[in-house]
């Protein structure tokens, strides 16, 4: 049965789970001195200013609210 099959797989350690140690692409790609020298600018996030992201989210949620209201009114 399925239950016995599942029990066998669990006892056999077929489902081993995820890795015990996670790895980062940044840590694998750069040397430790490069990572330590990086300067993080909280006002510039991936080339975008924080207030630009805020404006985008405002427009996005306004659009979602309009779509929701239109759906409730007109079905």
PDB file of C-alpha atoms in Angstrom:
ATOM      1  CA  UNK A   1       0.000   0.000   0.000  1.00  0.00           C
ATOM      2  CA  UNK A   2       0.978   3.667  -0.224  1.00  0.00           C
ATOM      3  CA  UNK A   3       1.478   3.846   3.531  1.00  0.00           C
ATOM      4  CA  UNK A   4       3.970   0.961   3.514  1.00  0.00           C
ATOM      5  CA  UNK A   5       5.766   2.468   0.510  1.00  0.00           C
ATOM      6  CA  UNK A   6       6.098   5.808   2.311  1.00  0.00           C
ATOM      7  CA  UNK A   7       7.372   4.098   5.457  1.00  0.00           C
ATOM      8  CA  UNK A   8       9.946   2.158   3.436  1.00  0.00           C
ATOM      9  CA  UNK A   9      11.154   5.342   1.713  1.00  0.00           C
ATOM     10  CA  UNK A  10      11.478   7.162   5.035  1.00  0.00           C
ATOM     11  CA  UNK A  11      13.423   4.273   6.582  1.00  0.00           C
ATOM     12  CA  UNK A  12      15.653   4.045   3.507  1.00  0.00           C
ATOM     13  CA  UNK A  13      16.420   7.765   3.755  1.00  0.00           C
ATOM     14  CA  UNK A  14      15.201   8.405   0.217  1.00  0.00           C
ATOM     15  CA  UNK A  15      13.868  11.793   1.352  1.00  0.00           C
ATOM     16  CA  UNK A  16      17.144  13.266   2.554  1.00  0.00           C
ATOM     17  CA  UNK A  17      15.977  16.866   2.848  1.00  0.00           C
ATOM     18  CA  UNK A  18      17.858  19.997   1.915  1.00  0.00           C
ATOM     19  CA  UNK A  19      21.565  20.669   2.291  1.00  0.00           C
ATOM     20  CA  UNK A  20      22.822  21.241   5.817  1.00  0.00           C
ATOM     21  CA  UNK A  21      24.922  24.218   4.731  1.00  0.00           C
ATOM     22  CA  UNK A  22      23.512  26.871   2.428  1.00  0.00           C
ATOM     23  CA  UNK A  23      25.695  28.639  -0.098  1.00  0.00           C
ATOM     24  CA  UNK A  24      25.481  32.148  -1.465  1.00  0.00           C
ATOM     25  CA  UNK A  25      26.168  33.024  -5.091  1.00  0.00           C
ATOM     26  CA  UNK A  26      27.814  36.280  -3.979  1.00  0.00           C
ATOM     27  CA  UNK A  27      30.117  34.476  -1.546  1.00  0.00           C
ATOM     28  CA  UNK A  28      30.993  31.900  -4.194  1.00  0.00           C
ATOM     29  CA  UNK A  29      31.628  34.546  -6.864  1.00  0.00           C
ATOM     30  CA  UNK A  30      33.709  37.119  -5.005  1.00  0.00           C
ATOM     31  CA  UNK A  31      36.699  37.004  -2.680  1.00  0.00           C
ATOM     32  CA  UNK A  32      36.131  37.919   1.007  1.00  0.00           C
ATOM     33  CA  UNK A  33      37.968  41.256   0.686  1.00  0.00           C
ATOM     34  CA  UNK A  34      35.634  42.338  -2.122  1.00  0.00           C
ATOM     35  CA  UNK A  35      32.549  41.539  -0.008  1.00  0.00           C
ATOM     36  CA  UNK A  36      33.948  43.468   2.985  1.00  0.00           C
ATOM     37  CA  UNK A  37      34.719  46.558   0.861  1.00  0.00           C
ATOM     38  CA  UNK A  38      31.208  46.817  -0.604  1.00  0.00           C
ATOM     39  CA  UNK A  39      29.349  50.000   0.295  1.00  0.00           C
ATOM     40  CA  UNK A  40      25.594  49.581   0.660  1.00  0.00           C
ATOM     41  CA  UNK A  41      23.591  52.671  -0.133  1.00  0.00           C
ATOM     42  CA  UNK A  42      20.084  52.370   1.373  1.00  0.00           C
ATOM     43  CA  UNK A  43      18.833  55.175  -0.890  1.00  0.00           C
ATOM     44  CA  UNK A  44      19.946  53.434  -4.075  1.00  0.00           C
ATOM     45  CA  UNK A  45      18.512  49.950  -4.417  1.00  0.00           C
ATOM     46  CA  UNK A  46      19.674  48.127  -7.581  1.00  0.00           C
ATOM     47  CA  UNK A  47      20.048  51.427  -9.403  1.00  0.00           C
ATOM     48  CA  UNK A  48      16.638  52.724  -8.303  1.00  0.00           C
ATOM     49  CA  UNK A  49      15.928  55.334  -5.721  1.00  0.00           C
ATOM     50  CA  UNK A  50      13.766  54.346  -2.776  1.00  0.00           C
ATOM     51  CA  UNK A  51      11.158  57.011  -3.502  1.00  0.00           C
ATOM     52  CA  UNK A  52      10.827  55.686  -7.094  1.00  0.00           C
ATOM     53  CA  UNK A  53       9.995  52.245  -5.686  1.00  0.00           C
ATOM     54  CA  UNK A  54       7.494  53.826  -3.307  1.00  0.00           C
ATOM     55  CA  UNK A  55       5.768  55.588  -6.174  1.00  0.00           C
ATOM     56  CA  UNK A  56       5.655  52.364  -8.193  1.00  0.00           C
ATOM     57  CA  UNK A  57       4.062  50.474  -5.282  1.00  0.00           C
ATOM     58  CA  UNK A  58       1.525  53.288  -4.762  1.00  0.00           C
ATOM     59  CA  UNK A  59       0.447  53.031  -8.396  1.00  0.00           C
ATOM     60  CA  UNK A  60       0.425  49.230  -8.248  1.00  0.00           C
ATOM     61  CA  UNK A  61      -1.818  49.035  -5.176  1.00  0.00           C
ATOM     62  CA  UNK A  62      -4.063  51.815  -6.476  1.00  0.00           C
ATOM     63  CA  UNK A  63      -4.507  49.787  -9.661  1.00  0.00           C
ATOM     64  CA  UNK A  64      -5.278  46.647  -7.625  1.00  0.00           C
ATOM     65  CA  UNK A  65      -7.878  48.537  -5.574  1.00  0.00           C
ATOM     66  CA  UNK A  66      -9.503  49.932  -8.733  1.00  0.00           C
ATOM     67  CA  UNK A  67      -9.647  46.462 -10.301  1.00  0.00           C
ATOM     68  CA  UNK A  68     -11.156  45.039  -7.104  1.00  0.00           C
ATOM     69  CA  UNK A  69     -13.774  47.812  -6.914  1.00  0.00           C
ATOM     70  CA  UNK A  70     -14.661  47.372 -10.615  1.00  0.00           C
ATOM     71  CA  UNK A  71     -15.018  43.627 -10.074  1.00  0.00           C
ATOM     72  CA  UNK A  72     -17.320  44.141  -7.097  1.00  0.00           C
ATOM     73  CA  UNK A  73     -19.445  46.737  -8.926  1.00  0.00           C
ATOM     74  CA  UNK A  74     -19.731  45.138 -12.370  1.00  0.00           C
ATOM     75  CA  UNK A  75     -18.970  41.500 -11.587  1.00  0.00           C
TER      76      UNK A  75
END
